Amino acid sequence: MVKIWGLVAIVLIVLVQNVSSYDRPGTRKNLVIHPSSDDPLSPDQVHISLVGPDKMRISWITKGSAMPTVVYGTTSGKYEGSATGTTSSYHFLLIYCSGRINDVVIGPLKPNTVYYYKCGGPSSTQEFSFKTPPSQFPIKFAVAGDLGTTEWTKSTLEHISKWEHDVFILPGDLSYANFLQPVWDTFGRLVQPLASQRPWMVTNGNHEVERVPVLHRQSFTAYNHRWHMPYEESGSTSNLYYSFNVFGVHVLMLGSYADFAPGSDQYQWLEKDLKSVDRKTTPWLVAVIHAPWYNTNEAHQGEKESVDMKESMETLLYKARVDLVFAGHVHAYERFNRVYQDKFDKCGPVYINIGDGGNLEGLATVYKKPTPEISLFREANFGHGHLVMANATHAHWEWQRNDDDVSVEKDSVWLTSLSADSSCQI
Ligand SMILES: *[C@@H]1O[C@H](CO)[C@@H](O)[C@H](O)[C@H]1NC(C)=O
Ligand SMILES: [Fe+2]
């Protein structure tokens, strides 16, 4: 089995896009995490995500098949709620078959409340808990892209776990399985301590595509099975793009690796979604992509997911007065001024690249010189971000750098919502 995987790995690494030639020092080794229990019904890789205003999706994997049931309640050990969902599994290249992927939506839930839950019914031995987001400001998001499964990833996750946040946002590139499906399982186990306690809202990157010519023609198989996001609830027909609200914040999760051309399903969905945004109830409007539209690093310049998607959608976001656009892909941190069509524009979004989660490819260290005026802060180091919507008009953004094993604030800025700027009225 190990030999087969070795061969598969060699063949497939050659096929992976974006093989990088630039200098990326300071990598740390990849982790391999085994299931914590031999019990075929033991919940493995538990993670949760928001569904609509007051529900939560609970996802977990079991070796054996069991009822996809979650019991939950606001007191530990007492479960007044119960819900049953669906189970799926998938094959990859004949030699890999996933466990049973259980997917259950629970609710309605009260805001800002700790819920205790068990996956698989009341007899399950392990109790988990999560907190729902509040129904008033402040709202706190942790943000990190391009995570992977390395010792650096672990360090980033430990730092995030020490910061009291409501929702985690991941701008694409999750496991870096690169077709080796057991890595998705390691990723699920690595993130479980965080992702079982706070909703993880993710979008896809190039490492989620996992399409193999002839052998596995379907794209996003592992991603779509394992990371079911609330697309149905946001009127989207694809798990690759959707939107969600957290109280006064509307977040657009766009798909850099889905069709984004004018007239495409994603484009039409985005137009419709933006029309439905009411800045009186959601004064904050945030977009998340994977391949950055603005980037002064030498890495990943000129890719169509950056250039063509920007060309297609930048004006839509600008006219809607999107406040902030997060991207990943480039393994470094960069913050821009408000920008539209490559120039400063006081009614344009602030662009932030936060692809510094810690994956095995290392950092993108070479920057264009001189620094373009629109780029306000850039640094090739691992870390993550804190975004606090303090109220309807003011938000605080902070970049936390992994200084070896300590999280240190290196960049921070107050932002004001464009919805409050009368000279930028929509
Ligand atoms: C919003 O928060 C900012 C920053 O803390 C503060 O200066 C401002 O007064 C607040 N606005 C309102 C309406 O409370
Ligand atoms: Fe990427």
Tab-separated table of C-alpha atoms and ligand atoms in Angstrom, residues 390-391 393-394 414, ligand 1:
chain	number	residue	atom	x	y	z
A	390	ALA	CA	-16.613	46.848	16.874
A	391	ASN	CA	-19.877	48.427	15.760
A	393	THR	CA	-19.054	51.845	11.511
A	394	HIS	CA	-15.699	50.784	12.968
A	414	TRP	CA	-8.872	50.788	12.160
B	1	LIG	C1	-17.702	52.612	17.148
B	1	LIG	O1	-16.439	52.172	17.633
B	1	LIG	C2	-15.415	53.160	17.544
B	1	LIG	C3	-14.124	52.498	17.956
B	1	LIG	O2	-14.210	51.907	19.227
B	1	LIG	C4	-15.780	54.367	18.400
B	1	LIG	O3	-14.784	55.354	18.284
B	1	LIG	C5	-17.124	54.921	17.931
B	1	LIG	O4	-17.522	55.972	18.776
B	1	LIG	C6	-18.170	53.819	17.944
B	1	LIG	N1	-19.389	54.324	17.372
B	1	LIG	C7	-20.563	54.203	17.989
B	1	LIG	C8	-21.744	54.766	17.267
B	1	LIG	O5	-20.684	53.666	19.068
